[in-house]
Amino acid sequence: MNEISEIFISPLPLPAAALLPHRPPMLFVETLVARHGNRSTARAVLPDSGICVSENRLLPEYFIELVAQATALANGYDGLCLGRPVHDGMLVGIDGFSFHGRATEGSIAGRVVRIETEKTFEFGAIKVIHGEVYNDRELLAAGDIKVWEDLSRDAMR
């Protein structure tokens, strides 16, 4: 049995604002939908304007940040379930990200997308996360990110 299920399970979905320090315009994810083991599912609405849109097209970096924020959502949820504050963390690496189909087209603005993440490696404060962003069944972006979490007691929010 994993550590989280032994403590407390908070019902899902949960709004991102309850689990992340991010606020608009930097809050890109909307909801944590599912969390099980090393996997999580989040939801976001693709913007039609703002800091992630240039010349009516979504910037590729937006999809990387969706995966990073979905990862932070899972981390925030884990902290909530364990009754612990969440540690500060940051995106420290990107590996093999690819963008498919209509990923950066402005025509998909307003669509609700699903962000699937899976922790594939962990060593101390470093985690490698594989993430995929879907519009229904259409894969828009996929790749791996590396995140660092400050595990010192002083770094808790």
Backbone as JSON, one array per atom type, in Angstrom:
{
  "sequence": "MNEISEIFISPLPLPAAALLPHRPPMLFVETLVARHGNRSTARAVLPDSGICVSENRLLPEYFIELVAQATALANGYDGLCLGRPVHDGMLVGIDGFSFHGRATEGSIAGRVVRIETEKTFEFGAIKVIHGEVYNDRELLAAGDIKVWEDLSRDAMR",
  "N": [[0.84, -1.18, 0.0], [0.54, 2.24, -0.79], [2.07, 5.23, 0.64], [0.35, 7.46, 0.57], [-2.33, 6.49, 0.37], [-2.61, 5.42, 2.87], [-2.96, 7.49, 4.61], [-4.85, 9.79, 4.0], [-7.36, 10.42, 1.69], [-8.23, 12.79, -0.54], [-11.19, 13.8, -2.12], [-11.52, 13.81, -5.67], [-12.57, 15.63, -8.61], [-10.23, 18.38, -8.01], [-9.82, 21.91, -7.78], [-7.2, 23.67, -9.45], [-6.22, 26.01, -8.25], [-6.44, 25.48, -5.56], [-4.34, 23.85, -5.02], [-1.95, 24.79, -6.05], [0.57, 27.41, -6.05], [0.47, 29.15, -8.13], [-1.09, 31.81, -9.95], [-3.45, 33.47, -12.12], [-1.88, 35.53, -14.54], [-0.41, 33.21, -14.86], [-1.37, 30.72, -14.13], [-2.11, 27.9, -15.65], [-3.28, 25.36, -15.76], [-6.41, 23.83, -14.91], [-7.83, 21.94, -13.32], [-7.26, 19.15, -11.16], [-7.87, 15.97, -12.04], [-7.53, 13.19, -11.71], [-5.61, 10.92, -9.68], [-3.29, 8.47, -9.21], [-1.03, 6.25, -7.92], [1.95, 6.62, -9.64], [0.88, 8.22, -11.56], [-1.04, 10.92, -13.0], [-3.89, 12.94, -13.88], [-4.85, 15.88, -15.42], [-6.75, 18.86, -16.22], [-7.19, 21.44, -18.65], [-8.01, 24.58, -20.2], [-7.53, 25.66, -23.43], [-6.0, 28.72, -24.19], [-7.1, 31.73, -25.94], [-5.85, 34.07, -26.07], [-3.26, 36.07, -24.51], [-0.27, 35.53, -22.48], [0.74, 33.21, -23.58], [0.19, 33.1, -26.2], [0.95, 33.98, -29.48], [0.72, 35.88, -32.34], [-1.8, 34.75, -32.88], [-1.37, 32.06, -32.36], [-0.69, 29.23, -30.32], [2.08, 29.14, -28.18], [4.75, 26.79, -28.29], [6.01, 26.34, -25.85], [4.01, 26.6, -24.01], [2.71, 24.12, -23.81], [4.65, 22.57, -22.61], [4.77, 23.82, -20.14], [2.18, 23.22, -19.28], [2.44, 20.48, -18.71], [4.35, 20.65, -16.67], [2.92, 22.12, -14.72], [0.79, 20.35, -14.27], [2.2, 18.29, -13.1], [3.03, 19.59, -10.77], [0.52, 19.94, -9.64], [-0.16, 17.27, -8.97], [1.82, 16.82, -7.06], [1.09, 18.73, -5.14], [-1.39, 17.69, -4.41], [-0.6, 15.24, -3.3], [0.8, 16.18, -1.05], [-1.35, 17.39, 0.33], [-2.94, 15.13, 0.9], [-1.22, 13.77, 2.61], [-1.09, 15.47, 4.67], [0.89, 17.36, 4.77], [2.89, 20.3, 4.21], [3.51, 21.61, 0.94], [6.55, 21.36, -0.85], [8.76, 23.84, -2.25], [9.49, 23.99, -5.74], [10.87, 23.45, -9.06], [10.94, 23.57, -12.65], [13.54, 22.0, -14.28], [14.6, 20.81, -16.51], [14.13, 19.75, -19.93], [13.2, 17.24, -22.16], [13.19, 15.77, -25.27], [10.68, 16.79, -26.26], [7.79, 16.83, -28.25], [5.59, 18.11, -30.75], [2.39, 17.77, -32.02], [0.07, 17.36, -34.76], [-2.45, 19.72, -34.56], [-1.33, 21.27, -32.57], [-0.18, 23.88, -32.07], [-1.94, 25.57, -33.31], [-4.16, 28.31, -33.62], [-6.81, 27.69, -33.96], [-7.68, 25.81, -32.17], [-8.11, 27.01, -29.8], [-9.82, 27.51, -26.74], [-10.61, 24.92, -26.42], [-11.02, 22.12, -24.24], [-8.42, 20.45, -22.75], [-6.7, 17.39, -21.96], [-4.27, 16.51, -19.63], [-1.9, 14.15, -19.2], [0.21, 12.66, -16.87], [3.18, 10.93, -15.82], [5.32, 9.78, -13.36], [8.5, 8.74, -14.04], [11.03, 8.35, -13.1], [12.96, 8.8, -10.16], [15.25, 10.42, -8.09], [16.43, 11.31, -5.18], [15.96, 14.7, -4.85], [15.24, 15.09, -7.46], [13.02, 14.5, -10.15], [11.84, 12.68, -12.94], [9.46, 13.23, -15.34], [7.06, 11.96, -17.52], [4.99, 13.4, -19.9], [1.84, 13.96, -21.53], [-0.3, 15.71, -23.73], [-3.63, 15.98, -24.59], [-6.23, 16.59, -26.96], [-9.29, 15.62, -26.83], [-9.01, 12.57, -28.31], [-6.81, 13.18, -29.75], [-3.38, 13.5, -29.86], [-1.54, 16.19, -28.78], [0.88, 17.14, -27.74], [3.93, 15.8, -26.41], [6.36, 14.61, -24.1], [9.31, 14.62, -21.98], [9.98, 15.92, -18.76], [12.21, 17.34, -16.35], [12.07, 17.8, -12.93], [12.8, 19.64, -9.97], [12.72, 19.43, -6.49], [12.75, 21.27, -3.57], [13.8, 19.86, -0.81], [14.39, 20.64, 1.74], [13.52, 21.61, 5.09], [13.04, 24.35, 5.37], [12.03, 25.14, 2.97], [9.37, 24.73, 2.63], [6.02, 25.57, 1.7]],
  "CA": [[0.0, 0.0, 0.0], [1.41, 3.41, -0.81], [1.99, 6.13, 1.78], [-0.78, 8.37, 0.45], [-3.59, 5.83, 0.67], [-2.65, 5.1, 4.29], [-3.21, 8.69, 5.39], [-6.09, 10.51, 3.72], [-7.58, 10.62, 0.26], [-9.14, 13.89, -0.8], [-11.94, 13.5, -3.34], [-11.2, 14.53, -6.9], [-11.56, 16.62, -8.98], [-9.92, 19.54, -7.17], [-9.35, 23.03, -8.6], [-5.76, 23.92, -9.4], [-5.92, 27.1, -7.32], [-6.38, 24.94, -4.21], [-3.15, 23.01, -4.89], [-0.77, 25.45, -6.61], [0.72, 28.83, -5.72], [0.29, 29.93, -9.37], [-2.32, 32.56, -10.15], [-3.46, 34.07, -13.45], [-1.98, 34.84, -15.82], [0.51, 32.06, -14.93], [-2.06, 29.47, -13.8], [-2.57, 27.37, -16.93], [-4.11, 24.18, -15.55], [-7.67, 24.17, -14.27], [-8.34, 20.95, -12.37], [-6.69, 17.81, -11.04], [-9.0, 15.06, -12.27], [-7.25, 11.85, -11.18], [-4.26, 10.69, -9.14], [-3.14, 7.08, -8.79], [0.35, 5.81, -8.02], [2.85, 7.59, -10.28], [0.16, 8.87, -12.66], [-2.07, 11.91, -12.71], [-4.61, 13.52, -15.01], [-5.32, 17.23, -15.17], [-7.52, 19.45, -17.31], [-6.94, 22.86, -18.9], [-8.69, 25.16, -21.35], [-6.53, 26.34, -24.26], [-6.32, 30.15, -24.28], [-7.11, 32.36, -27.26], [-5.01, 35.26, -25.96], [-2.46, 36.09, -23.3], [1.18, 35.4, -22.58], [1.11, 31.97, -24.28], [-0.3, 33.2, -27.57], [1.64, 34.95, -30.31], [0.2, 35.86, -33.7], [-2.95, 33.84, -32.87], [-0.91, 30.67, -32.24], [-0.16, 28.86, -29.02], [3.52, 28.9, -28.16], [5.07, 25.42, -27.88], [6.38, 26.33, -24.43], [2.78, 26.48, -23.23], [2.43, 22.7, -23.56], [5.64, 22.13, -21.62], [4.32, 24.35, -18.84], [1.01, 22.43, -18.87], [2.93, 19.25, -18.08], [4.99, 21.03, -15.41], [1.89, 22.46, -13.74], [0.06, 19.13, -13.92], [3.08, 17.61, -12.16], [2.92, 20.32, -9.5], [-0.81, 19.6, -9.09], [-0.05, 15.95, -8.33], [2.64, 17.01, -5.87], [0.25, 19.43, -4.17], [-2.4, 16.73, -3.93], [0.08, 14.29, -2.41], [1.02, 16.89, 0.21], [-2.65, 17.53, 0.98], [-3.34, 13.82, 1.42], [-0.31, 13.39, 3.69], [-1.15, 16.47, 5.72], [2.18, 18.06, 4.8], [3.0, 21.41, 3.27], [4.18, 21.29, -0.32], [7.86, 21.98, -0.99], [9.01, 24.6, -3.47], [10.13, 23.21, -6.79], [10.95, 24.14, -10.35], [11.28, 22.85, -13.87], [14.98, 22.15, -14.5], [15.04, 20.21, -17.76], [13.14, 19.32, -20.91], [13.85, 16.25, -23.01], [12.43, 15.11, -26.32], [9.29, 17.23, -26.41], [7.34, 16.91, -29.64], [4.28, 18.74, -30.91], [1.72, 17.0, -33.06], [-1.2, 17.83, -35.31], [-2.83, 21.12, -34.49], [-0.91, 21.72, -31.25], [0.05, 25.32, -31.92], [-2.9, 26.33, -34.1], [-5.14, 29.12, -32.9], [-8.16, 27.16, -34.16], [-8.09, 24.93, -31.08], [-8.32, 27.81, -28.6], [-11.09, 27.27, -26.08], [-10.81, 23.48, -26.21], [-10.58, 21.53, -22.98], [-7.43, 19.41, -23.0], [-6.35, 16.48, -20.87], [-2.83, 16.37, -19.45], [-1.57, 12.9, -18.52], [1.6, 12.63, -16.44], [3.65, 9.74, -15.11], [6.7, 9.85, -12.85], [9.23, 7.58, -14.56], [12.31, 8.22, -12.41], [13.15, 9.71, -9.03], [16.49, 10.26, -7.35], [16.5, 12.45, -4.26], [15.08, 15.83, -5.13], [14.99, 15.16, -8.91], [12.06, 13.56, -10.72], [11.6, 12.76, -14.39], [8.03, 13.06, -15.59], [6.61, 11.9, -18.91], [3.69, 14.04, -20.01], [1.16, 14.0, -22.83], [-1.45, 16.61, -23.75], [-4.6, 15.49, -25.57], [-7.51, 17.21, -27.29], [-10.03, 14.38, -26.99], [-8.04, 11.49, -28.54], [-5.71, 13.7, -30.55], [-2.18, 13.87, -29.12], [-1.05, 17.5, -29.18], [2.28, 17.29, -27.34], [4.42, 14.76, -25.51], [7.78, 14.69, -23.8], [9.75, 14.41, -20.61], [10.53, 17.06, -18.04], [12.87, 17.07, -15.08], [11.7, 18.78, -11.92], [13.57, 19.61, -8.73], [11.92, 19.81, -5.33], [13.59, 21.63, -2.43], [13.35, 18.99, 0.28], [14.75, 21.17, 3.06], [12.37, 22.05, 5.89], [12.8, 25.78, 5.17], [11.47, 25.4, 1.64], [7.94, 24.38, 2.57], [5.1, 26.71, 1.65]],
  "C": [[0.89, 1.24, 0.0], [1.1, 4.35, 0.35], [0.75, 7.01, 1.74], [-2.08, 7.7, 0.85], [-3.71, 5.47, 2.15], [-3.02, 6.3, 5.14], [-4.61, 9.25, 5.16], [-6.21, 10.66, 2.21], [-8.62, 11.73, 0.1], [-9.88, 13.59, -2.1], [-11.53, 14.4, -4.5], [-12.46, 14.64, -7.75], [-11.4, 17.72, -7.93], [-9.42, 20.67, -8.07], [-7.86, 23.29, -8.39], [-5.4, 24.99, -8.38], [-5.84, 26.63, -5.88], [-5.07, 24.19, -3.96], [-1.85, 23.69, -5.33], [-0.66, 26.89, -6.11], [0.49, 29.72, -6.94], [-1.07, 30.64, -9.36], [-2.28, 33.16, -11.55], [-2.57, 35.31, -13.47], [-1.09, 33.6, -15.93], [-0.13, 30.73, -14.52], [-2.7, 28.95, -15.08], [-3.48, 26.16, -16.78], [-5.34, 24.58, -14.74], [-8.02, 23.24, -13.11], [-7.46, 19.71, -12.36], [-7.86, 16.84, -11.07], [-8.77, 13.7, -11.63], [-5.81, 11.77, -10.69], [-4.21, 9.25, -8.65], [-1.69, 6.65, -8.99], [1.24, 6.91, -8.57], [2.17, 8.39, -11.39], [-0.82, 9.93, -12.15], [-2.7, 12.4, -14.01], [-5.12, 14.89, -14.59], [-6.07, 17.73, -16.39], [-7.17, 20.93, -17.42], [-7.77, 23.29, -20.1], [-7.65, 25.95, -22.14], [-6.92, 27.8, -24.45], [-6.36, 30.65, -25.73], [-6.3, 33.65, -27.26], [-4.21, 35.16, -24.67], [-1.0, 35.81, -23.56], [1.63, 34.16, -23.33], [0.68, 31.97, -25.73], [0.48, 34.3, -28.29], [1.14, 34.78, -31.74], [-0.9, 34.81, -33.86], [-2.56, 32.36, -32.83], [-0.42, 30.44, -30.82], [1.34, 28.62, -29.13], [3.79, 27.47, -27.7], [5.4, 25.31, -26.39], [5.16, 26.18, -23.52], [2.51, 25.03, -22.87], [3.41, 22.11, -22.56], [5.21, 22.59, -20.23], [3.05, 23.64, -18.37], [1.45, 21.16, -18.15], [3.58, 19.56, -16.73], [3.95, 21.36, -14.34], [1.05, 21.26, -13.34], [0.87, 18.3, -12.93], [3.01, 18.27, -10.79], [1.57, 20.07, -8.84], [-0.77, 18.27, -8.35], [0.74, 16.05, -7.04], [1.85, 17.71, -4.77], [-0.82, 18.53, -3.58], [-1.78, 15.74, -2.96], [0.33, 14.93, -1.05], [-0.26, 17.05, 1.01], [-3.07, 16.22, 1.63], [-2.48, 13.38, 2.61], [-0.32, 14.39, 4.84], [0.15, 17.25, 5.87], [2.14, 19.26, 3.86], [3.76, 20.95, 2.02], [5.52, 22.03, -0.34], [7.9, 22.82, -2.26], [9.7, 23.71, -4.48], [10.18, 24.01, -8.08], [11.29, 23.16, -11.47], [12.76, 23.08, -14.15], [15.47, 21.53, -15.8], [13.88, 19.76, -18.62], [13.84, 18.36, -21.86], [12.85, 15.68, -24.01], [10.98, 15.53, -26.45], [8.96, 17.32, -27.89], [5.92, 17.44, -29.67], [3.64, 18.15, -32.14], [0.48, 17.74, -33.57], [-1.37, 19.33, -35.2], [-2.36, 21.79, -33.2], [-0.8, 23.23, -31.12], [-0.92, 26.18, -32.72], [-3.87, 27.11, -33.22], [-6.54, 28.55, -32.98], [-8.6, 26.23, -33.03], [-8.25, 25.68, -29.76], [-9.72, 27.55, -28.05], [-11.38, 25.8, -25.83], [-10.33, 23.07, -24.83], [-9.63, 20.39, -23.31], [-7.16, 18.61, -21.73], [-4.84, 16.35, -20.82], [-2.58, 15.13, -18.61], [-0.1, 12.95, -18.14], [1.91, 11.32, -15.74], [5.09, 9.97, -14.66], [7.41, 8.58, -13.29], [10.56, 7.35, -13.85], [12.35, 9.21, -11.27], [14.47, 9.38, -8.35], [16.64, 11.49, -6.47], [15.47, 13.5, -4.62], [14.71, 15.96, -6.61], [13.99, 14.09, -9.33], [12.02, 13.77, -12.22], [10.15, 12.39, -14.61], [7.79, 12.98, -17.1], [5.21, 12.5, -18.96], [3.16, 14.03, -21.43], [-0.06, 14.9, -22.7], [-2.35, 16.19, -24.91], [-5.77, 16.45, -25.73], [-8.4, 16.04, -27.7], [-9.02, 13.24, -27.16], [-6.81, 11.94, -29.31], [-4.54, 14.13, -29.66], [-1.66, 15.2, -29.66], [0.44, 17.67, -28.88], [2.65, 16.17, -26.39], [5.91, 14.96, -25.28], [8.05, 14.47, -22.33], [10.28, 15.71, -20.03], [11.26, 16.54, -16.81], [12.47, 18.18, -14.13], [12.55, 18.56, -10.67], [12.66, 20.11, -7.62], [12.87, 20.09, -4.18], [13.07, 20.88, -1.21], [13.73, 19.49, 1.66], [13.49, 21.66, 3.78], [12.03, 23.51, 5.63], [12.05, 26.08, 3.89], [9.99, 25.07, 1.53], [7.1, 25.63, 2.5], [3.97, 26.45, 2.61]]
}
